PDB file of C-alpha atoms in Angstrom:
ATOM      1  CA  MET A  80     -13.508 -25.193   2.159  1.00 37.00           C
ATOM      2  CA  SER A  81     -13.063 -28.944   2.211  1.00 38.00           C
ATOM      3  CA  CYS A  82      -9.870 -30.912   2.659  1.00 39.00           C
ATOM      4  CA  GLY A  83     -10.284 -32.427  -0.786  1.00 37.00           C
ATOM      5  CA  GLY A  84      -8.428 -29.609  -2.524  1.00 36.00           C
ATOM      6  CA  PRO A  85      -8.380 -25.877  -3.151  1.00 35.00           C
ATOM      7  CA  SER A  86     -11.461 -24.220  -4.568  1.00 37.00           C
ATOM      8  CA  LEU A  87     -12.172 -20.886  -6.205  1.00 34.00           C
ATOM      9  CA  ASP A  88     -15.674 -19.632  -5.477  1.00 39.00           C
ATOM     10  CA  VAL A  89     -16.828 -16.807  -7.742  1.00 37.00           C
ATOM     11  CA  PRO A  90     -19.182 -14.458  -5.875  1.00 40.00           C
ATOM     12  CA  GLU A  91     -22.393 -13.298  -7.494  1.00 41.00           C
ATOM     13  CA  HIS A  92     -21.140  -9.774  -8.158  1.00 40.00           C
ATOM     14  CA  ALA A  93     -18.251 -11.203 -10.220  1.00 39.00           C
ATOM     15  CA  THR A  94     -20.592 -12.477 -12.964  1.00 40.00           C
ATOM     16  CA  ALA A  95     -20.998 -10.775 -16.342  1.00 37.00           C
ATOM     17  CA  ALA A  96     -24.115  -9.002 -15.063  1.00 39.00           C
ATOM     18  CA  GLY A  97     -22.128  -7.785 -12.067  1.00 39.00           C
ATOM     19  CA  PHE A  98     -19.447  -6.386 -14.362  1.00 33.00           C
ATOM     20  CA  ALA A  99     -22.040  -4.557 -16.440  1.00 36.00           C
ATOM     21  CA  SER A 100     -23.648  -2.864 -13.439  1.00 37.00           C
ATOM     22  CA  LEU A 101     -20.409  -2.058 -11.638  1.00 38.00           C
ATOM     23  CA  SER A 102     -19.882   1.445 -13.024  1.00 38.00           C
ATOM     24  CA  ALA A 103     -23.407   2.503 -12.087  1.00 33.00           C
ATOM     25  CA  ALA A 104     -23.194   1.126  -8.555  1.00 46.00           C
ATOM     26  CA  ASP A 105     -19.708   2.368  -7.722  1.00 60.00           C
ATOM     27  CA  ILE A 106     -19.086   5.683  -6.001  1.00 76.00           C
ATOM     28  CA  LEU A 107     -16.996   7.961  -8.176  1.00 81.00           C
ATOM     29  CA  GLU A 108     -13.635   8.925  -6.717  1.00 89.00           C
ATOM     30  CA  PRO A 109     -12.974  12.662  -7.155  1.00 92.00           C
ATOM     31  CA  LYS A 110     -10.022  13.661  -9.300  1.00 92.00           C
ATOM     32  CA  THR A 111      -9.597  17.080  -7.703  1.00 94.00           C
ATOM     33  CA  PHE A 112     -10.212  18.909  -4.423  1.00 95.00           C
ATOM     34  CA  LYS A 113     -13.057  20.890  -6.006  1.00 95.00           C
ATOM     35  CA  GLN A 114     -14.749  17.720  -7.235  1.00 94.00           C
ATOM     36  CA  ALA A 115     -14.565  16.219  -3.754  1.00 94.00           C
ATOM     37  CA  MET A 116     -16.142  19.291  -2.175  1.00 95.00           C
ATOM     38  CA  ALA A 117     -18.935  19.291  -4.787  1.00 93.00           C
ATOM     39  CA  SER A 118     -19.687  15.554  -4.580  1.00 91.00           C
ATOM     40  CA  PRO A 119     -22.627  14.020  -2.637  1.00 90.00           C
ATOM     41  CA  GLN A 120     -20.041  12.519  -0.253  1.00 91.00           C
ATOM     42  CA  SER A 121     -18.396  15.901   0.441  1.00 91.00           C
ATOM     43  CA  GLU A 122     -18.732  15.570   4.231  1.00 93.00           C
ATOM     44  CA  LEU A 123     -17.037  12.174   4.202  1.00 94.00           C
ATOM     45  CA  TRP A 124     -14.268  13.477   1.952  1.00 95.00           C
ATOM     46  CA  GLN A 125     -13.813  16.476   4.252  1.00 96.00           C
ATOM     47  CA  GLU A 126     -13.368  14.138   7.211  1.00 95.00           C
ATOM     48  CA  ALA A 127     -10.758  12.215   5.222  1.00 94.00           C
ATOM     49  CA  LEU A 128      -8.969  15.463   4.340  1.00 96.00           C
ATOM     50  CA  ASP A 129      -8.946  16.648   7.948  1.00 95.00           C
ATOM     51  CA  SER A 130      -7.643  13.270   9.132  1.00 92.00           C
ATOM     52  CA  GLU A 131      -4.786  13.283   6.606  1.00 92.00           C
ATOM     53  CA  TYR A 132      -3.863  16.895   7.366  1.00 94.00           C
ATOM     54  CA  ALA A 133      -3.879  16.126  11.095  1.00 92.00           C
ATOM     55  CA  SER A 134      -1.477  13.231  10.450  1.00 87.00           C
ATOM     56  CA  LEU A 135       0.818  15.536   8.499  1.00 91.00           C
ATOM     57  CA  MET A 136       0.835  18.075  11.304  1.00 92.00           C
ATOM     58  CA  ALA A 137       1.234  15.514  14.100  1.00 89.00           C
ATOM     59  CA  ASN A 138       4.206  13.987  12.313  1.00 86.00           C
ATOM     60  CA  LEU A 139       5.887  17.392  11.898  1.00 91.00           C
ATOM     61  CA  THR A 140       6.164  16.706   8.181  1.00 93.00           C
ATOM     62  CA  TRP A 141       7.075  20.284   7.267  1.00 96.00           C
ATOM     63  CA  GLU A 142       7.702  23.820   8.430  1.00 96.00           C
ATOM     64  CA  LEU A 143       6.251  26.855   6.678  1.00 96.00           C
ATOM     65  CA  ARG A 144       9.161  28.958   5.477  1.00 97.00           C
ATOM     66  CA  THR A 145       9.886  31.612   2.894  1.00 96.00           C
ATOM     67  CA  PRO A 146      11.604  29.766   0.033  1.00 95.00           C
ATOM     68  CA  PRO A 147      14.930  31.122  -1.226  1.00 94.00           C
ATOM     69  CA  PRO A 148      15.150  32.547  -4.764  1.00 93.00           C
ATOM     70  CA  GLY A 149      15.297  29.813  -7.379  1.00 91.00           C
ATOM     71  CA  ALA A 150      14.004  27.071  -5.069  1.00 93.00           C
ATOM     72  CA  ASN A 151      12.335  24.146  -6.842  1.00 94.00           C
ATOM     73  CA  ILE A 152       8.892  24.258  -5.190  1.00 96.00           C
ATOM     74  CA  LEU A 153       7.016  21.073  -6.038  1.00 96.00           C
ATOM     75  CA  ASP A 154       3.300  21.217  -6.677  1.00 96.00           C
ATOM     76  CA  GLY A 155       1.060  18.847  -4.745  1.00 96.00           C
ATOM     77  CA  LYS A 156      -2.423  17.424  -5.172  1.00 96.00           C
ATOM     78  CA  TRP A 157      -5.045  15.652  -3.117  1.00 97.00           C
ATOM     79  CA  VAL A 158      -5.687  12.055  -4.125  1.00 95.00           C
ATOM     80  CA  PHE A 159      -8.996  10.476  -3.103  1.00 95.00           C
ATOM     81  CA  LYS A 160      -9.708   6.775  -2.697  1.00 92.00           C
ATOM     82  CA  VAL A 161     -12.649   4.678  -1.536  1.00 90.00           C
ATOM     83  CA  LYS A 162     -11.093   1.849   0.485  1.00 85.00           C
ATOM     84  CA  ARG A 163     -12.901  -1.477   0.263  1.00 80.00           C
ATOM     85  CA  ASP A 164     -12.575  -4.783   2.051  1.00 74.00           C
ATOM     86  CA  ALA A 165     -12.009  -8.141   0.339  1.00 65.00           C
ATOM     87  CA  SER A 166     -15.767  -8.439  -0.364  1.00 70.00           C
ATOM     88  CA  GLY A 167     -15.987  -5.048  -2.055  1.00 74.00           C
ATOM     89  CA  ASN A 168     -17.785  -3.307   0.825  1.00 79.00           C
ATOM     90  CA  ILE A 169     -16.751   0.264   1.617  1.00 85.00           C
ATOM     91  CA  GLU A 170     -14.409   0.447   4.617  1.00 84.00           C
ATOM     92  CA  ARG A 171     -13.571   4.131   4.643  1.00 87.00           C
ATOM     93  CA  TYR A 172     -12.938   7.217   2.570  1.00 93.00           C
ATOM     94  CA  LYS A 173      -9.300   8.180   2.262  1.00 92.00           C
ATOM     95  CA  ALA A 174      -7.530  11.341   1.150  1.00 94.00           C
ATOM     96  CA  ARG A 175      -3.798  11.769   0.721  1.00 94.00           C
ATOM     97  CA  TYR A 176      -1.684  14.812  -0.079  1.00 95.00           C
ATOM     98  CA  VAL A 177       0.814  13.792  -2.738  1.00 95.00           C
ATOM     99  CA  ALA A 178       3.820  15.650  -4.087  1.00 96.00           C
ATOM    100  CA  LYS A 179       4.221  15.788  -7.858  1.00 95.00           C
ATOM    101  CA  GLY A 180       7.513  13.950  -7.841  1.00 93.00           C
ATOM    102  CA  PHE A 181       7.939  14.222 -11.605  1.00 93.00           C
ATOM    103  CA  GLN A 182       8.917  17.867 -10.978  1.00 93.00           C
ATOM    104  CA  GLN A 183      11.934  16.806  -8.911  1.00 92.00           C
ATOM    105  CA  GLU A 184      15.471  17.220 -10.227  1.00 90.00           C
ATOM    106  CA  GLN A 185      18.024  14.483  -9.620  1.00 89.00           C
ATOM    107  CA  GLY A 186      20.976  15.740  -7.634  1.00 86.00           C
ATOM    108  CA  VAL A 187      18.927  18.703  -6.383  1.00 84.00           C
ATOM    109  CA  ASP A 188      16.028  17.310  -4.342  1.00 84.00           C
ATOM    110  CA  TYR A 189      16.538  13.543  -4.714  1.00 85.00           C
ATOM    111  CA  ASP A 190      19.259  10.967  -5.331  1.00 86.00           C
ATOM    112  CA  GLU A 191      18.857   7.251  -4.460  1.00 88.00           C
ATOM    113  CA  VAL A 192      15.316   5.903  -4.949  1.00 90.00           C
ATOM    114  CA  PHE A 193      15.422   2.074  -4.797  1.00 89.00           C
ATOM    115  CA  ALA A 194      13.367   0.274  -2.145  1.00 89.00           C
ATOM    116  CA  PRO A 195      12.587  -3.483  -2.097  1.00 88.00           C
ATOM    117  CA  THR A 196       8.998  -4.712  -2.214  1.00 84.00           C
ATOM    118  CA  GLY A 197       7.638  -8.055  -1.024  1.00 83.00           C
ATOM    119  CA  LYS A 198       7.489 -10.711  -3.727  1.00 82.00           C
ATOM    120  CA  LEU A 199       4.461 -12.859  -4.485  1.00 79.00           C
ATOM    121  CA  ALA A 200       6.693 -15.938  -4.500  1.00 81.00           C
ATOM    122  CA  THR A 201       7.775 -15.154  -0.926  1.00 87.00           C
ATOM    123  CA  LEU A 202       4.158 -14.663   0.135  1.00 84.00           C
ATOM    124  CA  HIS A 203       3.191 -18.003  -1.431  1.00 80.00           C
ATOM    125  CA  ALA A 204       6.071 -19.758   0.327  1.00 85.00           C
ATOM    126  CA  LEU A 205       5.235 -18.201   3.706  1.00 87.00           C
ATOM    127  CA  ILE A 206       1.553 -19.122   3.528  1.00 84.00           C
ATOM    128  CA  ALA A 207       2.359 -22.671   2.417  1.00 84.00           C
ATOM    129  CA  PHE A 208       4.909 -23.015   5.221  1.00 88.00           C
ATOM    130  CA  ALA A 209       2.395 -21.671   7.753  1.00 88.00           C
ATOM    131  CA  ALA A 210      -0.352 -24.028   6.568  1.00 85.00           C
ATOM    132  CA  GLN A 211       1.918 -27.061   6.610  1.00 87.00           C
ATOM    133  CA  ASN A 212       3.186 -26.344  10.129  1.00 89.00           C
ATOM    134  CA  GLY A 213      -0.002 -24.932  11.658  1.00 88.00           C
ATOM    135  CA  LEU A 214       1.530 -21.519  12.306  1.00 91.00           C
ATOM    136  CA  HIS A 215      -0.212 -18.298  13.274  1.00 91.00           C
ATOM    137  CA  LEU A 216      -0.604 -15.414  10.782  1.00 90.00           C
ATOM    138  CA  GLU A 217      -1.263 -11.754  11.551  1.00 91.00           C
ATOM    139  CA  GLN A 218      -1.188  -8.475   9.660  1.00 90.00           C
ATOM    140  CA  LEU A 219      -0.261  -4.952  10.762  1.00 91.00           C
ATOM    141  CA  ASP A 220      -0.989  -1.876   8.661  1.00 90.00           C
ATOM    142  CA  ILE A 221       1.220   1.195   9.174  1.00 92.00           C
ATOM    143  CA  LYS A 222      -0.804   4.382   8.738  1.00 86.00           C
ATOM    144  CA  THR A 223       0.733   7.143   6.574  1.00 85.00           C
ATOM    145  CA  ALA A 224       3.941   5.099   6.418  1.00 90.00           C
ATOM    146  CA  PHE A 225       5.806   7.328   3.967  1.00 90.00           C
ATOM    147  CA  LEU A 226       5.500  10.265   6.366  1.00 89.00           C
ATOM    148  CA  TYR A 227       7.964   8.615   8.742  1.00 92.00           C
ATOM    149  CA  GLY A 228      10.901   8.585   6.327  1.00 91.00           C
ATOM    150  CA  ASP A 229      13.788  10.987   6.984  1.00 91.00           C
ATOM    151  CA  LEU A 230      14.935  13.175   4.103  1.00 91.00           C
ATOM    152  CA  GLN A 231      18.575  13.815   3.311  1.00 88.00           C
ATOM    153  CA  GLU A 232      17.839  16.440   0.641  1.00 91.00           C
ATOM    154  CA  GLU A 233      16.290  19.920   0.768  1.00 94.00           C
ATOM    155  CA  VAL A 234      12.751  19.625  -0.619  1.00 95.00           C
ATOM    156  CA  TRP A 235      10.125  22.367  -0.965  1.00 96.00           C
ATOM    157  CA  LEU A 236       6.416  21.693  -1.471  1.00 97.00           C
ATOM    158  CA  ALA A 237       3.397  23.921  -2.112  1.00 97.00           C
ATOM    159  CA  GLN A 238       0.834  24.125   0.681  1.00 97.00           C
ATOM    160  CA  PRO A 239      -2.153  21.753   0.300  1.00 96.00           C
ATOM    161  CA  GLU A 240      -5.291  23.147  -1.286  1.00 96.00           C
ATOM    162  CA  GLY A 241      -7.874  23.986   1.348  1.00 95.00           C
ATOM    163  CA  TYR A 242      -5.243  24.431   4.061  1.00 96.00           C
ATOM    164  CA  VAL A 243      -3.166  27.374   2.819  1.00 95.00           C
ATOM    165  CA  GLN A 244      -2.088  29.548   5.763  1.00 94.00           C
ATOM    166  CA  ASP A 245       0.301  32.061   4.193  1.00 94.00           C
ATOM    167  CA  PRO A 246       0.431  32.307   0.364  1.00 93.00           C
ATOM    168  CA  THR A 247       3.954  33.789   0.497  1.00 94.00           C
ATOM    169  CA  LYS A 248       5.401  30.672   2.137  1.00 96.00           C
ATOM    170  CA  ALA A 249       5.959  27.043   1.160  1.00 97.00           C
ATOM    171  CA  CYS A 250       6.382  23.754   2.998  1.00 97.00           C
ATOM    172  CA  PHE A 251      10.005  22.955   3.821  1.00 97.00           C
ATOM    173  CA  LEU A 252       9.862  19.179   4.230  1.00 96.00           C
ATOM    174  CA  LEU A 253      11.331  17.699   7.398  1.00 94.00           C
ATOM    175  CA  LYS A 254      10.000  14.226   6.643  1.00 92.00           C
ATOM    176  CA  SER A 255       9.196  12.324   3.490  1.00 92.00           C
ATOM    177  CA  ILE A 256       5.774  12.519   1.859  1.00 93.00           C
ATOM    178  CA  TYR A 257       3.866  10.487  -0.690  1.00 92.00           C
ATOM    179  CA  GLY A 258       4.774  11.201  -4.291  1.00 93.00           C
ATOM    180  CA  LEU A 259       8.444  11.998  -3.719  1.00 95.00           C
ATOM    181  CA  LYS A 260      10.777   9.816  -5.745  1.00 94.00           C
ATOM    182  CA  GLN A 261      12.776   8.911  -2.624  1.00 94.00           C
ATOM    183  CA  ALA A 262       9.719   8.365  -0.368  1.00 93.00           C
ATOM    184  CA  PRO A 263       9.620   4.528  -0.623  1.00 92.00           C
ATOM    185  CA  ARG A 264      13.351   4.296   0.075  1.00 93.00           C
ATOM    186  CA  ALA A 265      13.190   6.707   3.028  1.00 93.00           C
ATOM    187  CA  TRP A 266      10.351   4.698   4.623  1.00 94.00           C
ATOM    188  CA  ASN A 267      12.079   1.377   3.963  1.00 94.00           C
ATOM    189  CA  LEU A 268      15.306   2.565   5.596  1.00 94.00           C
ATOM    190  CA  LYS A 269      13.367   3.846   8.618  1.00 95.00           C
ATOM    191  CA  LEU A 270      11.512   0.542   9.037  1.00 96.00           C
ATOM    192  CA  HIS A 271      14.703  -1.466   8.475  1.00 96.00           C
ATOM    193  CA  ASP A 272      16.433   0.387  11.328  1.00 96.00           C
ATOM    194  CA  SER A 273      13.471  -0.252  13.640  1.00 96.00           C
ATOM    195  CA  LEU A 274      13.299  -3.969  12.811  1.00 96.00           C
ATOM    196  CA  THR A 275      17.022  -4.550  13.248  1.00 96.00           C
ATOM    197  CA  GLN A 276      16.858  -2.861  16.658  1.00 96.00           C
ATOM    198  CA  LEU A 277      14.103  -5.349  17.566  1.00 96.00           C
ATOM    199  CA  GLY A 278      16.394  -8.262  16.713  1.00 96.00           C
ATOM    200  CA  PHE A 279      15.255  -9.036  13.166  1.00 97.00           C
ATOM    201  CA  ARG A 280      17.693  -9.868  10.389  1.00 96.00           C
ATOM    202  CA  GLN A 281      17.108  -9.339   6.684  1.00 95.00           C
ATOM    203  CA  SER A 282      16.793 -12.446   4.521  1.00 94.00           C
ATOM    204  CA  ALA A 283      19.411 -12.914   1.805  1.00 91.00           C
ATOM    205  CA  ALA A 284      16.755 -14.462  -0.464  1.00 90.00           C
ATOM    206  CA  ASP A 285      14.287 -11.545  -0.290  1.00 92.00           C
ATOM    207  CA  PRO A 286      15.228  -8.166   1.265  1.00 93.00           C
ATOM    208  CA  SER A 287      11.559  -7.621   2.196  1.00 94.00           C
ATOM    209  CA  LEU A 288      11.587 -10.716   4.424  1.00 95.00           C
ATOM    210  CA  TYR A 289      12.821 -10.336   8.004  1.00 96.00           C
ATOM    211  CA  ILE A 290      13.433 -13.121  10.505  1.00 96.00           C
ATOM    212  CA  LYS A 291      13.728 -12.967  14.287  1.00 96.00           C
ATOM    213  CA  ASP A 292      15.671 -16.079  15.223  1.00 94.00           C
ATOM    214  CA  GLY A 293      15.066 -18.167  18.315  1.00 91.00           C
ATOM    215  CA  ALA A 294      13.458 -21.360  19.503  1.00 92.00           C
ATOM    216  CA  LYS A 295      10.223 -20.002  18.022  1.00 93.00           C
ATOM    217  CA  PRO A 296      11.145 -17.690  15.129  1.00 95.00           C
ATOM    218  CA  ILE A 297       9.021 -14.837  13.795  1.00 96.00           C
ATOM    219  CA  TRP A 298       8.917 -14.274  10.042  1.00 96.00           C
ATOM    220  CA  LEU A 299       7.912 -10.835   8.796  1.00 95.00           C
ATOM    221  CA  LEU A 300       7.178  -9.933   5.165  1.00 94.00           C
ATOM    222  CA  VAL A 301       7.048  -6.216   4.349  1.00 93.00           C
ATOM    223  CA  TYR A 302       4.855  -5.006   1.495  1.00 89.00           C
ATOM    224  CA  VAL A 303       5.232  -1.212   1.544  1.00 87.00           C
ATOM    225  CA  ASP A 304       3.124  -0.334   4.627  1.00 88.00           C
ATOM    226  CA  ASP A 305       1.663  -3.793   5.341  1.00 89.00           C
ATOM    227  CA  LEU A 306       3.535  -6.097   7.732  1.00 93.00           C
ATOM    228  CA  PHE A 307       2.699  -9.781   7.420  1.00 91.00           C
ATOM    229  CA  PHE A 308       3.728 -11.896  10.473  1.00 94.00           C
ATOM    230  CA  VAL A 309       4.096 -15.673  10.750  1.00 93.00           C
ATOM    231  CA  THR A 310       4.991 -17.465  13.990  1.00 93.00           C
ATOM    232  CA  ALA A 311       3.994 -20.362  16.216  1.00 93.00           C
ATOM    233  CA  SER A 312       0.647 -20.138  18.030  1.00 90.00           C
ATOM    234  CA  SER A 313       2.529 -20.608  21.317  1.00 92.00           C
ATOM    235  CA  ASN A 314       4.666 -17.532  20.573  1.00 93.00           C
ATOM    236  CA  LEU A 315       1.915 -14.907  20.521  1.00 93.00           C
ATOM    237  CA  ALA A 316       3.251 -13.051  23.566  1.00 94.00           C
ATOM    238  CA  GLU A 317       6.568 -12.430  21.809  1.00 95.00           C
ATOM    239  CA  LEU A 318       4.738 -11.413  18.634  1.00 94.00           C
ATOM    240  CA  GLN A 319       2.598  -8.961  20.595  1.00 94.00           C
ATOM    241  CA  SER A 320       5.709  -7.399  22.146  1.00 95.00           C
ATOM    242  CA  VAL A 321       7.111  -6.841  18.651  1.00 95.00           C
ATOM    243  CA  LYS A 322       3.875  -5.220  17.481  1.00 95.00           C
ATOM    244  CA  ASP A 323       3.707  -3.059  20.603  1.00 95.00           C
ATOM    245  CA  ALA A 324       7.264  -1.840  20.008  1.00 96.00           C
ATOM    246  CA  LEU A 325       6.455  -0.960  16.403  1.00 95.00           C
ATOM    247  CA  GLN A 326       3.270   0.839  17.416  1.00 94.00           C
ATOM    248  CA  GLU A 327       5.215   2.958  19.868  1.00 94.00           C
ATOM    249  CA  GLU A 328       7.169   4.321  16.915  1.00 93.00           C
ATOM    250  CA  PHE A 329       4.560   4.188  14.141  1.00 93.00           C
ATOM    251  CA  GLU A 330       0.795   4.657  14.154  1.00 89.00           C
ATOM    252  CA  ALA A 331      -0.648   1.343  13.002  1.00 91.00           C
ATOM    253  CA  ARG A 332      -3.810  -0.756  12.780  1.00 88.00           C
ATOM    254  CA  GLU A 333      -3.861  -4.373  13.881  1.00 88.00           C
ATOM    255  CA  LEU A 334      -5.790  -6.251  11.198  1.00 83.00           C
ATOM    256  CA  GLY A 335      -5.612  -9.656  12.851  1.00 80.00           C
ATOM    257  CA  ARG A 336      -5.660 -12.681  10.589  1.00 76.00           C
ATOM    258  CA  PRO A 337      -4.803 -11.593   7.022  1.00 68.00           C
ATOM    259  CA  SER A 338      -7.831 -11.384   4.753  1.00 57.00           C
ATOM    260  CA  SER A 339      -6.580  -9.361   1.808  1.00 50.00           C
ATOM    261  CA  GLN A 340      -3.030  -8.747   0.673  1.00 49.00           C
ATOM    262  CA  PHE A 341      -1.443  -8.134  -2.726  1.00 46.00           C
ATOM    263  CA  SER A 342      -5.068  -7.672  -3.992  1.00 44.00           C
ATOM    264  CA  MET A 343      -5.782 -11.340  -3.255  1.00 44.00           C
ATOM    265  CA  GLU A 344      -7.944 -13.106  -0.735  1.00 45.00           C
ATOM    266  CA  LYS A 345      -6.034 -15.730   1.201  1.00 45.00           C
ATOM    267  CA  ALA A 346      -7.587 -18.674   2.962  1.00 42.00           C
ATOM    268  CA  VAL A 347      -5.298 -20.972   4.895  1.00 43.00           C
ATOM    269  CA  SER A 348      -7.185 -24.086   5.907  1.00 42.00           C
ATOM    270  CA  HIS A 349      -6.408 -26.216   8.910  1.00 39.00           C
ATOM    271  CA  CYS A 350      -5.762 -29.166   6.592  1.00 36.00           C
ATOM    272  CA  PRO A 351      -2.023 -29.951   6.562  1.00 35.00           C
ATOM    273  CA  SER A 352      -0.107 -28.561   3.577  1.00 36.00           C
ATOM    274  CA  LEU A 353      -3.250 -27.178   1.921  1.00 38.00           C
ATOM    275  CA  VAL A 354      -3.302 -23.563   0.859  1.00 42.00           C
ATOM    276  CA  SER A 355      -5.972 -21.912  -1.263  1.00 44.00           C
ATOM    277  CA  LEU A 356      -5.229 -18.594  -2.937  1.00 44.00           C
ATOM    278  CA  ALA A 357      -8.357 -16.991  -4.375  1.00 45.00           C
ATOM    279  CA  ILE A 358      -8.544 -13.893  -6.496  1.00 45.00           C
ATOM    280  CA  CYS A 359     -10.021 -10.873  -4.718  1.00 50.00           C
ATOM    281  CA  TRP A 360     -13.061 -10.384  -6.953  1.00 47.00           C
ATOM    282  CA  SER A 361     -13.674  -6.820  -5.780  1.00 50.00           C
ATOM    283  CA  SER A 362     -10.310  -5.879  -7.285  1.00 54.00           C
ATOM    284  CA  ILE A 363     -10.973  -7.824 -10.484  1.00 54.00           C
ATOM    285  CA  THR A 364     -14.364  -6.159 -11.040  1.00 53.00           C
ATOM    286  CA  CYS A 365     -12.731  -2.738 -10.651  1.00 58.00           C
ATOM    287  CA  TRP A 366     -10.113  -3.730 -13.216  1.00 56.00           C
ATOM    288  CA  ILE A 367     -12.737  -4.955 -15.675  1.00 55.00           C
ATOM    289  CA  ALA A 368     -14.702  -1.727 -15.290  1.00 56.00           C
ATOM    290  CA  SER A 369     -11.577   0.370 -15.826  1.00 58.00           C
ATOM    291  CA  LEU A 370     -10.924  -1.330 -19.181  1.00 57.00           C
ATOM    292  CA  SER A 371     -13.661   0.837 -20.698  1.00 58.00           C
ATOM    293  CA  GLN A 372     -11.196   3.744 -20.753  1.00 59.00           C
ATOM    294  CA  TYR A 373      -9.276   2.068 -23.580  1.00 57.00           C
ATOM    295  CA  HIS A 374     -10.827   3.229 -26.849  1.00 62.00           C
ATOM    296  CA  SER A 375      -8.153   1.516 -28.943  1.00 66.00           C
ATOM    297  CA  ALA A 376      -8.743  -2.206 -29.591  1.00 69.00           C
ATOM    298  CA  HIS A 377      -4.980  -2.794 -29.383  1.00 66.00           C
ATOM    299  CA  LEU A 378      -4.658  -1.094 -25.997  1.00 68.00           C
ATOM    300  CA  LEU A 379      -7.718  -2.974 -24.718  1.00 68.00           C
ATOM    301  CA  PHE A 380      -6.128  -6.268 -25.793  1.00 68.00           C
ATOM    302  CA  LEU A 381      -2.867  -5.408 -24.017  1.00 68.00           C
ATOM    303  CA  ALA A 382      -4.778  -4.453 -20.862  1.00 68.00           C
ATOM    304  CA  LYS A 383      -6.636  -7.781 -20.861  1.00 67.00           C
ATOM    305  CA  ILE A 384      -3.346  -9.646 -21.293  1.00 67.00           C
ATOM    306  CA  GLY A 385      -1.882  -7.711 -18.356  1.00 69.00           C
ATOM    307  CA  VAL A 386      -4.817  -8.615 -16.098  1.00 66.00           C
ATOM    308  CA  SER A 387      -4.607 -12.278 -17.156  1.00 66.00           C
ATOM    309  CA  ARG A 388      -0.882 -12.424 -16.486  1.00 66.00           C
ATOM    310  CA  TRP A 389      -1.317 -10.929 -13.018  1.00 64.00           C
ATOM    311  CA  ILE A 390      -4.096 -13.370 -12.101  1.00 62.00           C
ATOM    312  CA  LEU A 391      -2.048 -16.357 -13.203  1.00 63.00           C
ATOM    313  CA  GLN A 392       1.168 -15.111 -11.619  1.00 62.00           C
ATOM    314  CA  SER A 393      -0.695 -14.711  -8.339  1.00 60.00           C
ATOM    315  CA  THR A 394      -2.413 -18.090  -8.327  1.00 59.00           C
ATOM    316  CA  ARG A 395      -1.435 -20.463 -11.122  1.00 56.00           C
ATOM    317  CA  ILE A 396       2.144 -19.782 -12.156  1.00 55.00           C
ATOM    318  CA  ALA A 397       2.336 -22.948 -14.290  1.00 52.00           C
ATOM    319  CA  LEU A 398      -0.268 -21.497 -16.698  1.00 53.00           C
ATOM    320  CA  LEU A 399       1.702 -18.329 -17.412  1.00 51.00           C
ATOM    321  CA  LEU A 400       3.297 -19.901 -20.500  1.00 53.00           C
ATOM    322  CA  ALA A 401      -0.121 -20.146 -22.157  1.00 53.00           C
ATOM    323  CA  VAL A 402      -0.680 -16.410 -21.710  1.00 50.00           C
ATOM    324  CA  TYR A 403       2.752 -15.595 -23.116  1.00 50.00           C
ATOM    325  CA  CYS A 404       2.042 -17.837 -26.116  1.00 53.00           C
ATOM    326  CA  ILE A 405      -1.278 -16.031 -26.735  1.00 49.00           C
ATOM    327  CA  TYR A 406       0.498 -12.707 -26.471  1.00 49.00           C
TER     328      TYR A 406
END
């Protein structure tokens, strides 16, 4: 990248030919447990399943109990995902046991559900501020974040397929789990308590932005389970102490300098006040390939408009009006 201005380099696999060959080159993500066990990558999916189940057990997510008569026992399912880096290369295979939250009943096994999520505008402002002032950026990923949330309601869940111990019993949840309607809120409240104990205060402008005041402040943007830090390069010892404290409470991965967030690649140059936000082409190619599922011309058109709006909202907000006019 030069100091002359931001650039957007389109990689070779983002060309029309790349789009056409994407579906053939991509590894299919299983829709069910049986599909995963029958796929050519069954051993890798089994490792992902074992890792997720071990996390559930280590976190004391549930106790096996005999459910009372009339209990609303939620079904669950395994969800499989091939995790890729910003260049589209496979990072790891991931499996997650998810509750079918649509079976929940308000007032019975859930109540409040709202949880704030980091805004793109806040991310843009933080990166621009960091680039202009030569600040340091780092990213921390909380593993199985939703499993840390504390539940206030009584929730029952069916045992995960492939790991059933006693068919007469069900999982009485002690902690939150993915898929529950209140899971994002439970995790957000847990993280909020931890951050406030570490001296952070919540921003009035964006509830997902936290600030640790001082001669050298630390800004922290929360996007679900990704923590995005900004601070002075001379304040890395304090930043490390914050990360260490969080990792004592939550299992996390230090990702270093942010490379992919909000499905975008970010490049912050060392040129003063210059920030380049480039679309993550691995995400875009997956979107383009997924459009083939729309057999209706009207639905396909709406999907293309949605993709265009997201791209422009993420990078070129001033052009959004043109998309709205087309729509």
